[in-house]
Short mmCIF file of C-alpha atoms in Angstrom, two decimals:
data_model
loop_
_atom_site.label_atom_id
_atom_site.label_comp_id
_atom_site.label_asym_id
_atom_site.label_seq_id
_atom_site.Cartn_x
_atom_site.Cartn_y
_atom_site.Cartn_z
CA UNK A 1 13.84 -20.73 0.89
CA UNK A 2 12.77 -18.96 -1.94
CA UNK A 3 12.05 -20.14 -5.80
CA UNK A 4 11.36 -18.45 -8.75
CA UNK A 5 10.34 -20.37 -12.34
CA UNK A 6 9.19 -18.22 -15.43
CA UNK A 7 6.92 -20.70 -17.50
CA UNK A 8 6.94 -20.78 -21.14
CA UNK A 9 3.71 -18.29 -21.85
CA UNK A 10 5.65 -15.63 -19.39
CA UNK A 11 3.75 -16.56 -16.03
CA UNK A 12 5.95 -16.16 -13.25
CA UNK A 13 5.51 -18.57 -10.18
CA UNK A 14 7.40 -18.29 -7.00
CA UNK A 15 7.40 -19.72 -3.39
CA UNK A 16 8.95 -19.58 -0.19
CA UNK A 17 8.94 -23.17 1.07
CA UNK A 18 8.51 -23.04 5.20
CA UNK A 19 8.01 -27.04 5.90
CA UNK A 20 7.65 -26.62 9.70
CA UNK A 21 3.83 -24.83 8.54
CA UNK A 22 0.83 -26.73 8.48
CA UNK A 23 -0.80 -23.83 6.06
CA UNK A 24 0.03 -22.70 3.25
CA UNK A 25 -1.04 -19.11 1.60
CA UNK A 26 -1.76 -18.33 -1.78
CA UNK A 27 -1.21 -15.45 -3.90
CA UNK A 28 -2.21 -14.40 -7.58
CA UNK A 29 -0.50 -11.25 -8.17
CA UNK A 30 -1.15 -8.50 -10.64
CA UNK A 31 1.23 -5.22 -11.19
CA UNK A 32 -1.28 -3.11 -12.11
CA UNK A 33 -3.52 -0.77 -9.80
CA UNK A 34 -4.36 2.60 -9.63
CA UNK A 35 -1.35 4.21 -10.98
CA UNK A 36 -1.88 2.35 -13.91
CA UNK A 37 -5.56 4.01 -14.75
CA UNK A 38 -5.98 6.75 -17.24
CA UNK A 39 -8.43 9.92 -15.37
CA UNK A 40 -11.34 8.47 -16.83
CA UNK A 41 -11.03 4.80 -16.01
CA UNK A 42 -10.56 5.46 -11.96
CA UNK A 43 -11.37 3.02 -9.78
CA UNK A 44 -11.44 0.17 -12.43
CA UNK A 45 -8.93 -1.96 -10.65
CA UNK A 46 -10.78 -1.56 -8.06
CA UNK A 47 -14.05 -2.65 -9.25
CA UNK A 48 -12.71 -5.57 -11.30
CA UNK A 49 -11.36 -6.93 -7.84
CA UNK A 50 -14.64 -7.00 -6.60
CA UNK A 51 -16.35 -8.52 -9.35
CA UNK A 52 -14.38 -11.39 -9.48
CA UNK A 53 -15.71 -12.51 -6.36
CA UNK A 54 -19.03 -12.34 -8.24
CA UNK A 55 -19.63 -15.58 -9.99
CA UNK A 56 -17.57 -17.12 -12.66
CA UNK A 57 -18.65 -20.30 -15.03
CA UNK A 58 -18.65 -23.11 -12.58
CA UNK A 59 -19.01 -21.29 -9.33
CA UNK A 60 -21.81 -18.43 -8.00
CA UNK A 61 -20.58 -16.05 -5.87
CA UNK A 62 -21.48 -17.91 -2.56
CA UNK A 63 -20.00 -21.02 -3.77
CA UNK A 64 -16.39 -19.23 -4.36
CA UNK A 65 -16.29 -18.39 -0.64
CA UNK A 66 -17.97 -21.45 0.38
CA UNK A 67 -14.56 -23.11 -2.02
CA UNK A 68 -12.06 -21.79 0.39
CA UNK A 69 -13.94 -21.06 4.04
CA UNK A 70 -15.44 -24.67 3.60
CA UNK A 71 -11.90 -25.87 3.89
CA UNK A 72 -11.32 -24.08 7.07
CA UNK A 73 -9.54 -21.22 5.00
CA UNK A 74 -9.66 -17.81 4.19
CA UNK A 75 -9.90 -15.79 1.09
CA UNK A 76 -9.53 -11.98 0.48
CA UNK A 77 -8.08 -9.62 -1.86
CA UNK A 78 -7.11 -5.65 -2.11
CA UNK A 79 -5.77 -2.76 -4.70
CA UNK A 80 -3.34 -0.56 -4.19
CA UNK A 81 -1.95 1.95 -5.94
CA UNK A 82 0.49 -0.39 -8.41
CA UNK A 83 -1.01 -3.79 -7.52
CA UNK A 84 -4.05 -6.17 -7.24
CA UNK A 85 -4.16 -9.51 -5.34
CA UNK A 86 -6.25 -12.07 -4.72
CA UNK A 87 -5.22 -14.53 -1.48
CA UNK A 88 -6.06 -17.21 -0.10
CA UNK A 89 -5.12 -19.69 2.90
CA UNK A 90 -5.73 -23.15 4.13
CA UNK A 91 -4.04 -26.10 5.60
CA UNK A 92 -1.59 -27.48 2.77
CA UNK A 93 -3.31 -30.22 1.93
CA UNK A 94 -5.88 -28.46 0.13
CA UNK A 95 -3.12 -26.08 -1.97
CA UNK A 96 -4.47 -27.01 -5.65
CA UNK A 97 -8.36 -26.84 -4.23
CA UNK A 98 -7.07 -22.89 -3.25
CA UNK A 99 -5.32 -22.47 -6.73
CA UNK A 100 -8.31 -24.03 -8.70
CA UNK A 101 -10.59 -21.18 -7.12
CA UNK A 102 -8.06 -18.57 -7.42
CA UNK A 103 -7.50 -19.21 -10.99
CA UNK A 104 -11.54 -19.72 -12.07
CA UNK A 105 -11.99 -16.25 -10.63
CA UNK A 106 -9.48 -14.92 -13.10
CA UNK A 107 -10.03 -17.14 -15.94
CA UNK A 108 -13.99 -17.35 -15.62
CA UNK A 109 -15.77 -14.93 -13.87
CA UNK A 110 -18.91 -13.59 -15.85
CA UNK A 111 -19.16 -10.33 -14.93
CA UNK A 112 -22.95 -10.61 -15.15
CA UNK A 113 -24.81 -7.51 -16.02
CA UNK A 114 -26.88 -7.60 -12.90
CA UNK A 115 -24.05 -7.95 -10.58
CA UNK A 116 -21.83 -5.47 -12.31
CA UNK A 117 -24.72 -2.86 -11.56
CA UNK A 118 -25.17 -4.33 -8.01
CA UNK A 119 -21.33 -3.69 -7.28
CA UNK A 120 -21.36 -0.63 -8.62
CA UNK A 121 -23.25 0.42 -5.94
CA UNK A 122 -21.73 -1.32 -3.19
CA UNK A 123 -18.21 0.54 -3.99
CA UNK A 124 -20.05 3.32 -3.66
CA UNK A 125 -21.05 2.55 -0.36
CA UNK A 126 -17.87 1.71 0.69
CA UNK A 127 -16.53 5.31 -0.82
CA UNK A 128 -19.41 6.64 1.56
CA UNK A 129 -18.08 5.10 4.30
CA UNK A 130 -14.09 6.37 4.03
CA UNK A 131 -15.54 9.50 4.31
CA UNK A 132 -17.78 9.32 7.16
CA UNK A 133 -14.09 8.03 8.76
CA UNK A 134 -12.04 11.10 9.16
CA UNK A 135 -9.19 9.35 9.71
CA UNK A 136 -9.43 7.46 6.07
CA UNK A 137 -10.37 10.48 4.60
CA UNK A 138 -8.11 13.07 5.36
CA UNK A 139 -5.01 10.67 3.56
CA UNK A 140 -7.37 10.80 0.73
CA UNK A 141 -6.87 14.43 0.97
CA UNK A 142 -3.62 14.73 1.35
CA UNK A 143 -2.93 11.57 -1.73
CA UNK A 144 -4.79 14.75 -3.59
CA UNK A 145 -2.68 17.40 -1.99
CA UNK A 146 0.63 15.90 -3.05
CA UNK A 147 0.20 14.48 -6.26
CA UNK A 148 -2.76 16.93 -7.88
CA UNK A 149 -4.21 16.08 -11.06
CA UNK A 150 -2.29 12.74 -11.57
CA UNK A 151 -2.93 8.95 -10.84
CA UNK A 152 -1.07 8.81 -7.29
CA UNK A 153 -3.51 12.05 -6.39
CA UNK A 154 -6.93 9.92 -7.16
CA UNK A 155 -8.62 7.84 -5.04
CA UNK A 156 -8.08 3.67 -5.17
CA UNK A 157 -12.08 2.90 -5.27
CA UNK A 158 -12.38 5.79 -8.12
CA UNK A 159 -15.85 8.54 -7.18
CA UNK A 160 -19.27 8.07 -8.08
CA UNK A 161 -18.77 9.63 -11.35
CA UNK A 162 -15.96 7.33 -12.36
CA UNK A 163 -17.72 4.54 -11.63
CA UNK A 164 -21.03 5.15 -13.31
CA UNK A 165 -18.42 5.79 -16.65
CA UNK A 166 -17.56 2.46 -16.24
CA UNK A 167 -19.42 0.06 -17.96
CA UNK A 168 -19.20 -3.88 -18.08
CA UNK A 169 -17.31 -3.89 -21.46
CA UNK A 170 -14.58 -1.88 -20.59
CA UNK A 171 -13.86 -3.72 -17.31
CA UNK A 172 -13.99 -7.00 -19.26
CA UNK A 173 -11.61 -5.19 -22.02
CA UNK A 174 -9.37 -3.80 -19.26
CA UNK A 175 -8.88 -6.98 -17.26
CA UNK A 176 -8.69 -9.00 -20.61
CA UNK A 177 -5.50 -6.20 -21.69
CA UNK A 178 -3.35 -6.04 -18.60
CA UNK A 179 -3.81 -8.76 -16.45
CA UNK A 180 -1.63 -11.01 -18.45
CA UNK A 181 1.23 -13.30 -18.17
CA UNK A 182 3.80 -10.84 -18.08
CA UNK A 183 2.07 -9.06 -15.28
CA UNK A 184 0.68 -11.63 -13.59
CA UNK A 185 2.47 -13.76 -10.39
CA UNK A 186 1.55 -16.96 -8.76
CA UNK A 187 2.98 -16.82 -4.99
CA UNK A 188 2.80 -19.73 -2.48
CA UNK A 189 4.39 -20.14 0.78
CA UNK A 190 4.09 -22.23 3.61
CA UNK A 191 4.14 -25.86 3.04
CA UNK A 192 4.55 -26.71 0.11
CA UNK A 193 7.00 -28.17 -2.64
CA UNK A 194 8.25 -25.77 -5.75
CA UNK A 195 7.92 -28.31 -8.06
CA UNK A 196 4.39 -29.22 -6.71
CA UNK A 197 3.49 -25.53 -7.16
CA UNK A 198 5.30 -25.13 -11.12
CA UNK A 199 3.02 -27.92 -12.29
CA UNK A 200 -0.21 -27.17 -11.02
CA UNK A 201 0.38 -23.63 -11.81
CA UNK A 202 1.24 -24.58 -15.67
CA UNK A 203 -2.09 -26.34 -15.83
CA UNK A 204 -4.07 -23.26 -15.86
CA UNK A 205 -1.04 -21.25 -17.33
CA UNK A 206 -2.06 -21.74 -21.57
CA UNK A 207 -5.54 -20.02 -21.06
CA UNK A 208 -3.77 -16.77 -19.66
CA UNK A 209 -3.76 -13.84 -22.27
CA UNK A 210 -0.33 -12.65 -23.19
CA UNK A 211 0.78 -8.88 -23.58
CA UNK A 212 3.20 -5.83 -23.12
CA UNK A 213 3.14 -5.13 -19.51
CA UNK A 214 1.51 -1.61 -19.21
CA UNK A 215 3.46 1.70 -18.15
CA UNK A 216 2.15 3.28 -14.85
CA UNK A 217 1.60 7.07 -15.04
CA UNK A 218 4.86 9.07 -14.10
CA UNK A 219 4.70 11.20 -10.92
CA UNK A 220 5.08 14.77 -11.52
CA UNK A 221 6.24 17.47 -9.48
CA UNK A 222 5.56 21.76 -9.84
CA UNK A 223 5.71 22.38 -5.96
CA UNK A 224 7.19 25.69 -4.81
CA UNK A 225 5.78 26.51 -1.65
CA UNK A 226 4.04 24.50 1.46
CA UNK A 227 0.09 23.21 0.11
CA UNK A 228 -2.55 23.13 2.95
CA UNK A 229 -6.00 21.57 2.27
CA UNK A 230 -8.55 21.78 4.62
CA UNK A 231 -12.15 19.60 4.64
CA UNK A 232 -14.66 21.49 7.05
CA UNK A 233 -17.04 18.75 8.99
CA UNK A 234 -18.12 18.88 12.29
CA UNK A 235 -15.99 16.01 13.86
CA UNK A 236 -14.82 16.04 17.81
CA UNK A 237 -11.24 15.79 16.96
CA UNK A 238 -9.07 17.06 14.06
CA UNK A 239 -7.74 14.44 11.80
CA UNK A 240 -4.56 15.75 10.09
CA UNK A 241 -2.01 14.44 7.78
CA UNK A 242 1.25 16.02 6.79
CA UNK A 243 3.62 14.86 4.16
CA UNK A 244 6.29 15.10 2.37
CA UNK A 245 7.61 13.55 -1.04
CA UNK A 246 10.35 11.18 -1.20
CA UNK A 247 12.46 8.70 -2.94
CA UNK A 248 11.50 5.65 -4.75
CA UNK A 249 11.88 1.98 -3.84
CA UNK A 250 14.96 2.03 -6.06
CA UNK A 251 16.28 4.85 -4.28
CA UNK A 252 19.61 4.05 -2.14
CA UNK A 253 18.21 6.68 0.54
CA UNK A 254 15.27 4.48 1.31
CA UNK A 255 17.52 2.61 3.75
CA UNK A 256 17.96 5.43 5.76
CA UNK A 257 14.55 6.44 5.55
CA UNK A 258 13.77 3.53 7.18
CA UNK A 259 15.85 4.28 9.90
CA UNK A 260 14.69 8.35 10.13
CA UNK A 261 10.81 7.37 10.36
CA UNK A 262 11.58 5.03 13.11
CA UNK A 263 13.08 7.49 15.34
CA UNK A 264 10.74 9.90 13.55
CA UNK A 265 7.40 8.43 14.94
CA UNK A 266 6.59 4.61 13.78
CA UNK A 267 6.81 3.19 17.46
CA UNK A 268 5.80 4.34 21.01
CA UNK A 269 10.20 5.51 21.53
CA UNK A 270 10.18 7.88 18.70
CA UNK A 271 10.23 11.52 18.92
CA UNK A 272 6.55 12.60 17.91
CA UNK A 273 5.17 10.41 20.25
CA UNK A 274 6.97 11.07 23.15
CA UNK A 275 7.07 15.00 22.56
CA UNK A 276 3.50 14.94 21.21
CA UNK A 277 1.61 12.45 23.54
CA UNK A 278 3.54 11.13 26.55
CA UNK A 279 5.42 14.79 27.55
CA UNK A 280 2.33 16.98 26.81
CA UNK A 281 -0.59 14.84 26.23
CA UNK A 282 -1.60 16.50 23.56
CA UNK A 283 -3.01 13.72 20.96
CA UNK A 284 -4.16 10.25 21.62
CA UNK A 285 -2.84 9.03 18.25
CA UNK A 286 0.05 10.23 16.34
CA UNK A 287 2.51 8.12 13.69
CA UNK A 288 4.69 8.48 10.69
CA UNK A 289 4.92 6.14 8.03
CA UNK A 290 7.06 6.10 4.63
CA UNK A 291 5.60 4.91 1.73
CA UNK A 292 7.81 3.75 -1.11
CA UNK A 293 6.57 3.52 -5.10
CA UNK A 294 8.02 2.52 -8.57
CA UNK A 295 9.07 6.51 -9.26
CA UNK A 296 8.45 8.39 -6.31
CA UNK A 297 7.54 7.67 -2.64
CA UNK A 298 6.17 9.80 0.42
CA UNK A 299 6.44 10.23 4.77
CA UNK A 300 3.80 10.86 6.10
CA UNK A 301 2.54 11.89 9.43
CA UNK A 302 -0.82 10.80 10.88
CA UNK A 303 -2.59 12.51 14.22
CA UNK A 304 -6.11 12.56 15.67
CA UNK A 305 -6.06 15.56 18.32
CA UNK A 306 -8.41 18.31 19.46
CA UNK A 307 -8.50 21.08 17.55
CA UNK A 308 -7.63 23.12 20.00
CA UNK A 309 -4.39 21.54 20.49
CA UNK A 310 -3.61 21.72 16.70
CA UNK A 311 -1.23 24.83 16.69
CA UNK A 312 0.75 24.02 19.30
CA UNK A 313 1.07 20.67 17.55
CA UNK A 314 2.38 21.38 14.25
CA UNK A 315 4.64 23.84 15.88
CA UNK A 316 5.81 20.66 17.76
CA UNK A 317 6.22 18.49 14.68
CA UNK A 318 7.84 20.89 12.95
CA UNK A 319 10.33 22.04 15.54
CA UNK A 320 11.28 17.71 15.70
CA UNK A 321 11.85 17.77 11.87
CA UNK A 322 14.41 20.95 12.08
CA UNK A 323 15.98 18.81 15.18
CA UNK A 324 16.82 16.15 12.43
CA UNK A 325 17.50 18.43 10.10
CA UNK A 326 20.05 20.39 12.11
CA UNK A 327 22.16 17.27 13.44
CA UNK A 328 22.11 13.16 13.30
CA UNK A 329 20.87 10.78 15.69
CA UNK A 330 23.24 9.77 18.39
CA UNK A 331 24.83 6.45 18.65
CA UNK A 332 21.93 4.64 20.55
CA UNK A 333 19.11 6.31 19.34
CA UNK A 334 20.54 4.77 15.95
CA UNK A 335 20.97 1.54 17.38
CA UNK A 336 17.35 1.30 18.53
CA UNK A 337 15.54 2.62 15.58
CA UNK A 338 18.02 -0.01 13.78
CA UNK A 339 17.04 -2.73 16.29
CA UNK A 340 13.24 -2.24 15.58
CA UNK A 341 13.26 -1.59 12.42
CA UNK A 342 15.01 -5.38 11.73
CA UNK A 343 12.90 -6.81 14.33
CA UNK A 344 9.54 -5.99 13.06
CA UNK A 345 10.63 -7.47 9.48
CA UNK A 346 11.97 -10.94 11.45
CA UNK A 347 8.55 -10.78 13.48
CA UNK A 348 6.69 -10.22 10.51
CA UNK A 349 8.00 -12.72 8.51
CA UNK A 350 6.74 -15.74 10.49
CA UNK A 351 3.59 -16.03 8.88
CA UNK A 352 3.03 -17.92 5.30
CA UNK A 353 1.02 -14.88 4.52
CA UNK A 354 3.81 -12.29 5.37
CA UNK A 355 5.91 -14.53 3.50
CA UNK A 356 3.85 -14.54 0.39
CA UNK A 357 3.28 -10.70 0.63
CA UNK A 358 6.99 -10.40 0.75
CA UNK A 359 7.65 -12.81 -2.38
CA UNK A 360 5.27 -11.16 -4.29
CA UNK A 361 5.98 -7.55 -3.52
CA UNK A 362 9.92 -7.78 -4.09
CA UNK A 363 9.25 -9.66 -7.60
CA UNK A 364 6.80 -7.21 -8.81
CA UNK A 365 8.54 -4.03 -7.83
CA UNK A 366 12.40 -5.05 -8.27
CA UNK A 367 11.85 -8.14 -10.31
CA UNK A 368 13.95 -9.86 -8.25
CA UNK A 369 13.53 -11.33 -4.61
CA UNK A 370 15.85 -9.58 -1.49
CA UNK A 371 16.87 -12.12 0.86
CA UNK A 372 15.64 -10.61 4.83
CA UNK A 373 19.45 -11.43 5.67
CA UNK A 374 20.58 -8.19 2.74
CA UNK A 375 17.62 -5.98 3.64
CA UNK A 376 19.10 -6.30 7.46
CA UNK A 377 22.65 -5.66 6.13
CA UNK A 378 21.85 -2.45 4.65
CA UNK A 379 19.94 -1.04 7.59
CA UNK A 380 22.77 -2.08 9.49
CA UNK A 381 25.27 0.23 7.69
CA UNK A 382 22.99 3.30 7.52
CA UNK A 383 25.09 5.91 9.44
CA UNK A 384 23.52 8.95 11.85
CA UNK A 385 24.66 10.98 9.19
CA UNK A 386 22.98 9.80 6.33
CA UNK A 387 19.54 9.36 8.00
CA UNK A 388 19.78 13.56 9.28
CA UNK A 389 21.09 13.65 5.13
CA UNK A 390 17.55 12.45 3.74
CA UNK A 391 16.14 14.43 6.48
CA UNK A 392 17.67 17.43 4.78
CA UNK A 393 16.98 16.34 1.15
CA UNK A 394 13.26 15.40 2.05
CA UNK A 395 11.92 18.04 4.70
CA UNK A 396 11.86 21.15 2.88
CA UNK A 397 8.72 23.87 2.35
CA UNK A 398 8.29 23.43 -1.07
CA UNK A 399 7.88 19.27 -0.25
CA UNK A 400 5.50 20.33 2.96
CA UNK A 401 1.78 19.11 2.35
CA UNK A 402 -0.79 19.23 4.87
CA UNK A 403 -4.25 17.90 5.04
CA UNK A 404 -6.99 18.52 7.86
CA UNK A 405 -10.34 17.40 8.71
CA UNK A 406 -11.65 19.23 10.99
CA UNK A 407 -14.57 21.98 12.33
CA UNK A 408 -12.37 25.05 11.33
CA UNK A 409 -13.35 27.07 8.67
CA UNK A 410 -10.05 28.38 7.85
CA UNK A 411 -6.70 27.59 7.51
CA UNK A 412 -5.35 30.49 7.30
CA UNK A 413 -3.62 30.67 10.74
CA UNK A 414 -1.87 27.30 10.23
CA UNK A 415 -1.03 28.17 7.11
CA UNK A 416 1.60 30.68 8.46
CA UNK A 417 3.44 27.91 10.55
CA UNK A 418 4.20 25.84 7.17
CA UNK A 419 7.73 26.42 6.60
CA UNK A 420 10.85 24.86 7.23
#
């Protein structure tokens, strides 16, 4: 199913061939995001992703989207923390009309003055907007909480100040510097032919700048005690986010963290939502979700509640993580959080698009591609025991952060209920 060719400039191209599709989806890859950006360069990823929606050479800004939605496709991008993409999809007949646009934006776009100015303030609209949504915001806060004055700890879309540092000769010298060939991937999946893919690929290949692949910011660590931060606004529920640092992607352990955030609180069966919502009805929304990086990694633990209910809640969560801490799932708990855990990847990997996410995110962060069939075969060997292990490696005090949005104007209370 899955191909991988390393053209002679260093561009990578890959697909995962699915002939019973009638689409195909379209990714151009880049391992570089936020992680990547020195203090006073935040948010440039960012902002270069938006900008090269903006016009290039050939096409104005309404004509790029008109390139792909005039096909009957659709055409996107995001930034995370150690990657920017730009995707596209469309029925597979029109797989080199996707690739042409794709390509143009990275090869062409002008990054007029006027526009550069004009997005500038658009980003900062959208920054405006996270934090009129508590329940964006207060991750922000937290991101800040656990990893304080380094790249992980900063926002994606960078703050007003950041922004207005950032002027159109440094985005054009930053994309032109590390959004090269040896960063740079070119994912399709869905139907269409490797070889098909390779050529038209190598076509626009030559005008690529080549260069060192640049070195993401280490995460650092000086924790020694439980870190509250609390955001006063008057909201009608409390937003809070608790979490703890973790392994890496490379870490062996991330299999059974899998496995522990699944009976933890991914799904309606775990243990935060039952004991949280369905036995005491005491948030509407509540979730835990692991998040896995190149160095590092983080759980985390989302709820919306009323702040009234907000003590007895973290004494809740807390009390569930000692329960893991103090002895292993049993046999069938293990064997459901296994079960769901394999089904969601086999449901999720119907789509081209999940397909070319998948591609692209296994070759940029382990250079290599995992087969589904491996991924299932080591969640199928995680044992009880290792998954309350992590538990006891990862849920300790002086890993604890918590984050709140809410209308208190101290923390000082909860503050007293942080340890473990």
């Amino acid at each position: 199913m899955y191909q991988v060719s390393h053209l002679e400039n260093g561009l990578t191209v890959a697909t995962a061939e699915m002939p019973h599709m009638t689409s195909v989806s379209l990714g151009l890859f880049v391992g570089v995001g936020s992680c990547y950006e020195p203090a006073e360069l935040n948010g440039v990823c960012h902002f270069i992703e938006h900008l090269l929606f903006k016009g290039t050479k050939k096409r104005s800004a309404k004509e790029i989207s008109q390139a792909v939605e005039g096909l009957g496709g659709y055409l996107n991008a995001f930034t995370s923390e150690e990657t920017t993409c730009f995707h596209c999809r469309a029925g597979h007949e029109h797989f080199e009309d996707l690739l042409d646009v794709l390509m143009d934006m990275l090869l062409d776009s002008k990054f007029d003055p006027a526009e550069v100015a004009k997005e500038r303030q658009v980003i900062k609209e959208e920054i405006a907007m996270y934090l009129d949504q508590p329940q964006h915001y207060v991750h922000e806060l937290l991101n800040a909480t656990l990893w304080p004055d380094q790249p992980l700890g900063r926002p994606i879309t960078g703050t007003e100040k950041s922004l207005d540092a950032i002027g159109r000769t440094r985005l054009r010298d930053y994309l032109q510097e590390n959004y090269s060939t040896s960063t740079a991937l070119v994912v399709a999946a869905g139907k269409v032919k490797h070889a098909q893919a390779v050529r038209a690929v190598a076509r626009y290949a030559r005008r690529m700048p080549r260069g060192p692949r640049p070195q993401s910011s280490r995460a650092s660590n000086h924790q020694q005690k439980p870190r509250l931060r609390l955001f006063t606004k008057e909201t009608e529920q409390t937003q809070m986010a608790l979490g703890f640092r973790t392994c890496s992607r490379h870490d062996e352990r991330r299999y059974a963290l899998r496995l522990l955030n699944a009976v933890l609180g991914e799904n309606m069966s775990s243990r935060l939502f039952q004991a949280v919502r369905e036995d005491r009805g005491l948030a509407y929304s509540i979730y835990s979700s692991p998040s896995f990086f190149d160095d590092t990694g983080d759980l985390v633990i989302s709820v919306g509640l009323d702040t009234e209910n907000l003590d007895k809640t973290v004494r809740l969560i807390l009390k569930e993580l000692r329960r893991l801490i103090a002895s292993p799932p049993g046999p069938g708990e293990m064997r459901r959080a296994r079960d769901y855990v394999i089904g969601q990847i086999d449901l999720s990997l119907e789509s081209t698009e999940s397909q070319m996410n998948w591609v692209g995110e296994q070759l940029l962060g382990y250079g290599r591609i995992f087969k589904p069939s491996e991924i299932k075969r080591r969640l199928r060997a995680v044992t009880g025991a290792e998954v309350r292990a992590v538990a006891c490696d990862f849920f300790k005090s002086d890993r604890l952060n918590l984050a709140l949005v809410s209308p208190l104007k101290s923390d000082k209370p909860l503050a007293r209920l942080l340890r473990l």
